[in-house]
mmCIF file of C-alpha atoms in Angstrom:
data_model
loop_
_atom_site.group_PDB
_atom_site.id
_atom_site.type_symbol
_atom_site.label_atom_id
_atom_site.label_comp_id
_atom_site.label_asym_id
_atom_site.label_seq_id
_atom_site.Cartn_x
_atom_site.Cartn_y
_atom_site.Cartn_z
ATOM 1 C CA UNK A 26 124.698 110.794 127.605
ATOM 2 C CA UNK A 27 125.692 106.592 127.625
ATOM 3 C CA UNK A 28 125.314 105.544 123.732
ATOM 4 C CA UNK A 29 126.825 102.641 123.994
ATOM 5 C CA UNK A 30 122.452 101.090 123.202
ATOM 6 C CA UNK A 31 123.141 102.435 120.145
ATOM 7 C CA UNK A 32 126.511 99.630 119.095
ATOM 8 C CA UNK A 33 124.120 96.880 119.761
ATOM 9 C CA UNK A 34 122.359 94.542 117.867
ATOM 10 C CA UNK A 35 118.940 94.680 117.476
ATOM 11 C CA UNK A 36 116.239 92.753 115.797
ATOM 12 C CA UNK A 37 112.761 92.915 114.701
ATOM 13 C CA UNK A 38 110.919 90.329 112.700
ATOM 14 C CA UNK A 39 112.709 88.464 110.051
ATOM 15 C CA UNK A 40 115.755 91.798 110.388
ATOM 16 C CA UNK A 41 118.552 91.815 112.617
ATOM 17 C CA UNK A 42 120.809 94.947 112.975
ATOM 18 C CA UNK A 43 124.620 94.804 113.364
ATOM 19 C CA UNK A 44 123.419 98.652 115.672
ATOM 20 C CA UNK A 45 120.730 101.327 116.024
ATOM 21 C CA UNK A 46 121.699 103.818 113.691
ATOM 22 C CA UNK A 47 119.258 104.293 111.183
ATOM 23 C CA UNK A 48 119.219 106.737 108.342
ATOM 24 C CA UNK A 49 116.734 108.249 107.762
ATOM 25 C CA UNK A 50 115.074 109.478 104.861
ATOM 26 C CA UNK A 51 115.725 112.792 102.550
ATOM 27 C CA UNK A 52 113.933 113.012 98.738
ATOM 28 C CA UNK A 53 117.185 113.979 96.691
ATOM 29 C CA UNK A 54 115.833 113.809 93.573
ATOM 30 C CA UNK A 55 118.038 112.877 92.523
ATOM 31 C CA UNK A 56 115.633 109.867 89.524
ATOM 32 C CA UNK A 57 114.463 111.042 86.312
ATOM 33 C CA UNK A 58 111.914 109.375 84.687
ATOM 34 C CA UNK A 59 111.476 108.609 88.424
ATOM 35 C CA UNK A 60 113.739 105.799 87.783
ATOM 36 C CA UNK A 61 116.250 105.159 90.319
ATOM 37 C CA UNK A 62 119.480 104.673 88.653
ATOM 38 C CA UNK A 63 122.901 103.663 89.609
ATOM 39 C CA UNK A 64 123.910 106.745 91.296
ATOM 40 C CA UNK A 65 121.843 106.193 93.903
ATOM 41 C CA UNK A 66 122.565 102.504 93.959
ATOM 42 C CA UNK A 67 126.350 103.480 95.105
ATOM 43 C CA UNK A 68 124.812 106.525 96.952
ATOM 44 C CA UNK A 69 123.588 103.517 99.575
ATOM 45 C CA UNK A 70 125.804 101.755 99.164
ATOM 46 C CA UNK A 71 127.971 104.326 100.036
ATOM 47 C CA UNK A 72 126.212 104.510 102.999
ATOM 48 C CA UNK A 73 126.101 100.919 103.782
ATOM 49 C CA UNK A 74 129.486 100.826 103.867
ATOM 50 C CA UNK A 75 130.014 103.491 105.979
ATOM 51 C CA UNK A 76 127.988 101.387 109.481
ATOM 52 C CA UNK A 77 124.414 102.660 109.394
ATOM 53 C CA UNK A 78 122.028 99.552 110.919
ATOM 54 C CA UNK A 79 119.117 100.073 108.421
ATOM 55 C CA UNK A 80 118.676 102.336 105.439
ATOM 56 C CA UNK A 81 115.032 104.160 105.416
ATOM 57 C CA UNK A 82 115.164 105.409 101.598
ATOM 58 C CA UNK A 83 114.088 108.350 100.232
ATOM 59 C CA UNK A 84 110.820 108.711 100.319
ATOM 60 C CA UNK A 85 109.117 106.353 96.400
ATOM 61 C CA UNK A 86 105.838 106.885 96.082
ATOM 62 C CA UNK A 87 103.322 104.329 95.841
ATOM 63 C CA UNK A 88 101.341 103.880 91.565
ATOM 64 C CA UNK A 89 98.387 106.809 92.044
ATOM 65 C CA UNK A 90 98.566 109.195 89.857
ATOM 66 C CA UNK A 91 98.903 112.586 92.236
ATOM 67 C CA UNK A 92 101.209 110.455 94.262
ATOM 68 C CA UNK A 93 104.157 112.797 93.734
ATOM 69 C CA UNK A 94 104.840 116.136 94.452
ATOM 70 C CA UNK A 95 108.090 117.187 92.726
ATOM 71 C CA UNK A 96 109.605 115.747 89.463
ATOM 72 C CA UNK A 97 112.842 113.312 89.680
ATOM 73 C CA UNK A 98 111.985 111.445 93.206
ATOM 74 C CA UNK A 99 111.109 108.230 92.393
ATOM 75 C CA UNK A 100 108.782 105.785 92.220
ATOM 76 C CA UNK A 101 108.370 102.322 93.630
ATOM 77 C CA UNK A 102 106.006 100.107 90.806
ATOM 78 C CA UNK A 103 106.734 101.036 87.592
ATOM 79 C CA UNK A 104 108.590 98.444 85.875
ATOM 80 C CA UNK A 105 111.755 100.295 85.237
ATOM 81 C CA UNK A 106 111.581 101.696 88.540
ATOM 82 C CA UNK A 107 111.777 97.630 89.969
ATOM 83 C CA UNK A 108 114.751 97.072 87.764
ATOM 84 C CA UNK A 109 116.547 99.895 89.467
ATOM 85 C CA UNK A 110 115.849 99.620 93.280
ATOM 86 C CA UNK A 111 116.877 96.061 92.328
ATOM 87 C CA UNK A 112 119.810 97.274 92.186
ATOM 88 C CA UNK A 113 119.673 99.468 94.655
ATOM 89 C CA UNK A 114 118.693 96.255 97.439
ATOM 90 C CA UNK A 115 122.227 94.015 96.025
ATOM 91 C CA UNK A 116 124.835 96.659 95.885
ATOM 92 C CA UNK A 117 124.231 97.760 99.291
ATOM 93 C CA UNK A 118 123.705 94.115 101.033
ATOM 94 C CA UNK A 119 127.230 93.400 98.762
ATOM 95 C CA UNK A 120 127.565 96.068 101.750
ATOM 96 C CA UNK A 121 126.711 95.536 104.514
ATOM 97 C CA UNK A 122 123.434 96.812 104.610
ATOM 98 C CA UNK A 123 119.457 96.598 105.153
ATOM 99 C CA UNK A 124 117.727 98.894 103.900
ATOM 100 C CA UNK A 125 113.409 99.914 103.018
ATOM 101 C CA UNK A 126 111.534 101.399 100.791
ATOM 102 C CA UNK A 127 109.613 104.644 102.311
ATOM 103 C CA UNK A 128 106.299 104.357 100.314
ATOM 104 C CA UNK A 129 104.851 107.574 100.191
ATOM 105 C CA UNK A 130 101.963 109.200 98.841
ATOM 106 C CA UNK A 131 101.878 113.402 99.222
ATOM 107 C CA UNK A 132 98.011 114.070 99.527
ATOM 108 C CA UNK A 133 96.437 117.758 99.468
ATOM 109 C CA UNK A 134 100.041 119.017 99.305
ATOM 110 C CA UNK A 135 101.012 118.207 96.676
ATOM 111 C CA UNK A 136 101.308 121.317 93.486
ATOM 112 C CA UNK A 137 100.090 120.374 90.255
ATOM 113 C CA UNK A 138 102.555 122.316 88.710
ATOM 114 C CA UNK A 139 105.756 120.360 90.414
ATOM 115 C CA UNK A 140 103.945 116.480 89.584
ATOM 116 C CA UNK A 141 105.378 114.863 87.485
ATOM 117 C CA UNK A 142 101.117 114.090 86.104
ATOM 118 C CA UNK A 143 100.041 117.806 85.902
ATOM 119 C CA UNK A 144 96.466 117.074 85.439
ATOM 120 C CA UNK A 145 95.533 115.145 87.816
ATOM 121 C CA UNK A 146 93.680 116.210 90.741
ATOM 122 C CA UNK A 147 95.090 116.185 94.559
ATOM 123 C CA UNK A 148 93.282 113.800 95.962
ATOM 124 C CA UNK A 149 93.202 113.779 100.754
ATOM 125 C CA UNK A 150 90.417 112.588 103.373
ATOM 126 C CA UNK A 151 88.368 116.067 102.537
ATOM 127 C CA UNK A 152 88.697 118.432 99.970
ATOM 128 C CA UNK A 153 90.606 121.649 102.263
ATOM 129 C CA UNK A 154 93.134 123.527 100.473
ATOM 130 C CA UNK A 155 96.259 124.007 101.316
ATOM 131 C CA UNK A 156 97.954 125.604 98.425
ATOM 132 C CA UNK A 157 95.415 127.933 97.856
ATOM 133 C CA UNK A 158 93.677 127.264 94.715
ATOM 134 C CA UNK A 159 95.191 124.953 94.091
ATOM 135 C CA UNK A 160 91.824 121.940 93.316
ATOM 136 C CA UNK A 161 92.260 119.586 95.992
ATOM 137 C CA UNK A 162 89.190 116.251 95.819
ATOM 138 C CA UNK A 163 87.829 114.094 98.352
ATOM 139 C CA UNK A 164 88.216 110.448 98.528
ATOM 140 C CA UNK A 165 84.993 108.246 98.166
ATOM 141 C CA UNK A 166 85.704 104.844 99.764
ATOM 142 C CA UNK A 167 86.270 103.495 96.105
ATOM 143 C CA UNK A 168 89.982 105.589 96.434
ATOM 144 C CA UNK A 169 90.938 103.876 99.844
ATOM 145 C CA UNK A 170 89.932 101.020 98.724
ATOM 146 C CA UNK A 171 92.238 101.589 95.963
ATOM 147 C CA UNK A 172 95.190 103.269 97.429
ATOM 148 C CA UNK A 173 95.367 100.633 100.379
ATOM 149 C CA UNK A 174 95.427 98.309 97.863
ATOM 150 C CA UNK A 175 98.335 100.545 95.938
ATOM 151 C CA UNK A 176 100.242 100.410 98.801
ATOM 152 C CA UNK A 177 100.147 96.859 99.529
ATOM 153 C CA UNK A 178 101.001 96.622 95.477
ATOM 154 C CA UNK A 179 104.847 98.219 96.561
ATOM 155 C CA UNK A 180 104.784 96.467 100.041
ATOM 156 C CA UNK A 181 104.648 93.276 98.374
ATOM 157 C CA UNK A 182 107.305 94.584 95.647
ATOM 158 C CA UNK A 183 110.230 94.985 98.104
ATOM 159 C CA UNK A 184 109.001 91.766 99.685
ATOM 160 C CA UNK A 185 109.993 90.529 96.333
ATOM 161 C CA UNK A 186 112.668 92.389 95.385
ATOM 162 C CA UNK A 187 114.763 91.240 99.202
ATOM 163 C CA UNK A 188 114.490 94.728 100.400
ATOM 164 C CA UNK A 189 114.940 94.154 104.726
ATOM 165 C CA UNK A 190 111.257 95.939 105.487
ATOM 166 C CA UNK A 191 109.362 98.540 103.925
ATOM 167 C CA UNK A 192 107.401 101.957 105.882
ATOM 168 C CA UNK A 193 105.667 103.361 105.494
ATOM 169 C CA UNK A 194 105.058 106.861 105.480
ATOM 170 C CA UNK A 195 102.446 108.767 107.833
ATOM 171 C CA UNK A 196 103.834 111.718 109.248
ATOM 172 C CA UNK A 197 104.443 115.499 108.051
ATOM 173 C CA UNK A 198 101.018 116.731 106.831
ATOM 174 C CA UNK A 199 101.341 113.859 103.878
ATOM 175 C CA UNK A 200 97.785 111.743 102.604
ATOM 176 C CA UNK A 201 98.021 109.162 105.377
ATOM 177 C CA UNK A 202 99.010 111.842 108.349
ATOM 178 C CA UNK A 203 95.989 113.893 106.733
ATOM 179 C CA UNK A 204 93.561 110.882 107.970
ATOM 180 C CA UNK A 205 94.953 111.842 111.455
ATOM 181 C CA UNK A 206 95.167 115.877 111.388
ATOM 182 C CA UNK A 207 91.400 116.705 111.899
ATOM 183 C CA UNK A 208 92.815 120.220 110.678
ATOM 184 C CA UNK A 209 92.013 117.753 107.250
ATOM 185 C CA UNK A 210 89.701 114.654 108.143
ATOM 186 C CA UNK A 211 86.460 116.671 108.598
ATOM 187 C CA UNK A 212 84.412 112.987 107.872
ATOM 188 C CA UNK A 213 82.034 111.697 108.861
ATOM 189 C CA UNK A 214 82.360 107.848 108.150
ATOM 190 C CA UNK A 215 84.172 105.488 109.192
ATOM 191 C CA UNK A 216 87.218 106.520 108.462
ATOM 192 C CA UNK A 217 86.092 110.324 110.324
ATOM 193 C CA UNK A 218 85.411 111.353 113.405
ATOM 194 C CA UNK A 219 86.938 110.017 116.422
ATOM 195 C CA UNK A 220 90.636 109.005 116.476
ATOM 196 C CA UNK A 221 89.863 105.453 116.109
ATOM 197 C CA UNK A 222 88.149 106.633 112.587
ATOM 198 C CA UNK A 223 91.412 108.989 112.248
ATOM 199 C CA UNK A 224 93.314 105.990 112.776
ATOM 200 C CA UNK A 225 91.350 103.073 110.556
ATOM 201 C CA UNK A 226 93.152 104.049 106.606
ATOM 202 C CA UNK A 227 97.296 103.833 108.499
ATOM 203 C CA UNK A 228 95.878 100.535 109.825
ATOM 204 C CA UNK A 229 94.131 99.337 107.179
ATOM 205 C CA UNK A 230 97.575 100.335 104.765
ATOM 206 C CA UNK A 231 99.435 98.343 107.956
ATOM 207 C CA UNK A 232 97.028 94.421 107.398
ATOM 208 C CA UNK A 233 96.968 95.464 103.724
ATOM 209 C CA UNK A 234 101.197 95.819 104.160
ATOM 210 C CA UNK A 235 101.476 92.653 106.099
ATOM 211 C CA UNK A 236 98.987 90.194 103.671
ATOM 212 C CA UNK A 237 101.221 91.397 100.441
ATOM 213 C CA UNK A 238 104.197 90.451 102.575
ATOM 214 C CA UNK A 239 104.973 87.462 105.544
ATOM 215 C CA UNK A 240 103.979 87.808 109.276
ATOM 216 C CA UNK A 241 107.577 88.408 110.396
ATOM 217 C CA UNK A 242 108.280 91.205 107.540
ATOM 218 C CA UNK A 243 109.323 94.268 109.254
ATOM 219 C CA UNK A 244 106.649 96.784 108.358
ATOM 220 C CA UNK A 245 107.267 100.382 110.000
ATOM 221 C CA UNK A 246 104.959 103.035 109.998
ATOM 222 C CA UNK A 247 106.658 106.936 110.368
ATOM 223 C CA UNK A 248 104.197 109.484 112.210
ATOM 224 C CA UNK A 249 104.595 112.511 113.653
ATOM 225 C CA UNK A 250 102.733 115.248 115.748
ATOM 226 C CA UNK A 251 103.803 118.488 113.251
ATOM 227 C CA UNK A 252 102.953 118.780 109.754
ATOM 228 C CA UNK A 253 105.519 120.674 107.377
ATOM 229 C CA UNK A 254 104.948 124.437 107.255
ATOM 230 C CA UNK A 255 103.017 124.227 111.141
ATOM 231 C CA UNK A 256 105.345 123.255 113.221
ATOM 232 C CA UNK A 257 103.086 123.323 116.146
ATOM 233 C CA UNK A 258 100.043 121.077 115.674
ATOM 234 C CA UNK A 259 98.678 117.616 116.796
ATOM 235 C CA UNK A 260 97.715 114.881 116.563
ATOM 236 C CA UNK A 261 96.813 113.602 119.654
ATOM 237 C CA UNK A 262 96.999 116.507 122.802
ATOM 238 C CA UNK A 263 97.112 113.660 125.731
ATOM 239 C CA UNK A 264 98.980 110.126 125.682
ATOM 240 C CA UNK A 265 95.897 108.618 126.280
ATOM 241 C CA UNK A 266 95.003 109.941 123.316
ATOM 242 C CA UNK A 267 97.972 109.166 121.721
ATOM 243 C CA UNK A 268 97.297 105.082 122.638
ATOM 244 C CA UNK A 269 93.843 105.827 120.925
ATOM 245 C CA UNK A 270 95.357 106.034 117.743
ATOM 246 C CA UNK A 271 98.377 104.140 117.300
ATOM 247 C CA UNK A 272 96.687 100.697 118.759
ATOM 248 C CA UNK A 273 94.739 100.576 115.605
ATOM 249 C CA UNK A 274 98.057 100.229 113.398
ATOM 250 C CA UNK A 275 99.578 97.470 116.366
ATOM 251 C CA UNK A 276 96.790 96.305 115.887
ATOM 252 C CA UNK A 277 97.253 95.498 112.037
ATOM 253 C CA UNK A 278 100.487 94.112 112.321
ATOM 254 C CA UNK A 279 102.407 97.596 112.703
ATOM 255 C CA UNK A 280 106.813 96.454 114.014
ATOM 256 C CA UNK A 281 107.959 98.866 114.736
ATOM 257 C CA UNK A 282 106.635 102.752 115.149
ATOM 258 C CA UNK A 283 109.077 105.801 113.034
ATOM 259 C CA UNK A 284 108.740 109.362 115.701
ATOM 260 C CA UNK A 285 110.442 112.314 114.107
ATOM 261 C CA UNK A 286 110.195 115.105 116.288
ATOM 262 C CA UNK A 287 111.306 118.944 115.222
ATOM 263 C CA UNK A 288 114.137 117.720 118.402
ATOM 264 C CA UNK A 289 114.392 114.351 119.749
ATOM 265 C CA UNK A 290 115.528 114.971 123.264
ATOM 266 C CA UNK A 291 111.799 117.538 124.138
ATOM 267 C CA UNK A 292 109.138 116.263 126.090
ATOM 268 C CA UNK A 293 105.637 115.032 123.804
ATOM 269 C CA UNK A 294 102.849 116.347 126.332
ATOM 270 C CA UNK A 295 103.693 118.142 129.481
ATOM 271 C CA UNK A 296 103.208 115.779 132.325
ATOM 272 C CA UNK A 297 106.280 113.867 131.450
ATOM 273 C CA UNK A 298 109.700 114.039 129.717
ATOM 274 C CA UNK A 299 108.671 110.907 128.276
ATOM 275 C CA UNK A 300 109.369 112.177 124.371
ATOM 276 C CA UNK A 301 107.229 111.258 121.247
ATOM 277 C CA UNK A 302 109.566 108.199 121.092
ATOM 278 C CA UNK A 303 109.502 106.726 124.137
ATOM 279 C CA UNK A 304 105.488 107.717 125.325
ATOM 280 C CA UNK A 305 104.747 104.919 121.334
ATOM 281 C CA UNK A 306 107.317 102.469 122.830
ATOM 282 C CA UNK A 307 105.460 102.819 127.219
ATOM 283 C CA UNK A 308 102.192 103.222 125.842
ATOM 284 C CA UNK A 309 102.559 100.235 122.671
ATOM 285 C CA UNK A 310 105.194 97.697 123.803
ATOM 286 C CA UNK A 311 106.464 98.269 120.135
ATOM 287 C CA UNK A 312 109.732 98.888 119.469
ATOM 288 C CA UNK A 313 110.598 102.352 118.709
ATOM 289 C CA UNK A 314 113.563 104.970 116.029
ATOM 290 C CA UNK A 315 113.168 108.853 117.478
ATOM 291 C CA UNK A 316 114.888 111.187 114.875
ATOM 292 C CA UNK A 317 114.890 115.353 115.464
ATOM 293 C CA UNK A 318 117.923 117.371 114.728
ATOM 294 C CA UNK A 319 120.053 114.691 115.427
ATOM 295 C CA UNK A 320 124.317 115.703 116.125
ATOM 296 C CA UNK A 321 122.421 119.454 115.980
ATOM 297 C CA UNK A 322 124.016 121.319 118.877
ATOM 298 C CA UNK A 323 121.741 123.718 118.795
ATOM 299 C CA UNK A 324 118.227 125.041 117.414
ATOM 300 C CA UNK A 325 117.695 123.276 114.210
ATOM 301 C CA UNK A 326 116.435 126.567 112.530
ATOM 302 C CA UNK A 327 119.710 128.098 113.292
ATOM 303 C CA UNK A 328 121.524 129.278 110.980
ATOM 304 C CA UNK A 329 124.505 129.002 112.058
ATOM 305 C CA UNK A 330 123.173 124.996 112.382
ATOM 306 C CA UNK A 331 121.739 123.931 110.708
#
């Protein structure tokens, strides 16, 4: 495989990268009190110095009480956390890097027992229990509007702090993905039902983040077919369904799609060898990030190669 293209510059919006190698987001739980410290700044600065063209942070939570699923996951909304993130981006830029924060809400998969705010109910597009008997609440239209606004507030904070863009976590069975997926979205209003309606929540988040930043500020949406613990699940069964799903998000102003798969080289649909990233780029014309088992010599789940 010719990998020379990975070392060529790349530009989208206001962002110019020295190469096309992206450090994927990885949950670390190294931020006590949800505040990233100096060790977090130095962690990301070392990755920038190592030559990653773009760094996408671990998932950082928006300002909703049930956004986080675990202790010590950093937030991206409180004053103290934003001071910490200001130190992070300063260190990354000093090391020659570029960085996006990944904005996150876990939705129905949240376990209150491990969350920083244990009494807050878990929410989702529909009251589907994904964790046994944990109480869950269906989002009202007011809830939807409020959470879209919270994504926009975090996007505005990233823009103000000098981050190079943002990523919205829309994959792996978390809140945005729960709107995409028919198993968790059983709504009968304009956010549920057909594929276009199921994409509306994500599209409105992108549009709100775009309005809160600037026309050329890069906005990435990470999405996946698979869910944590449900690796064979799909949000689109055909390329045509995928195109319908992604079209409203493109119109809303997304800059990049981050296409998460279990193995980046696998074909997305039976009729073609194209991967999920390949189909996404073909259908939307939007730049893509491909990820999935990168660097492994065998099956992802094999202990010998994990």
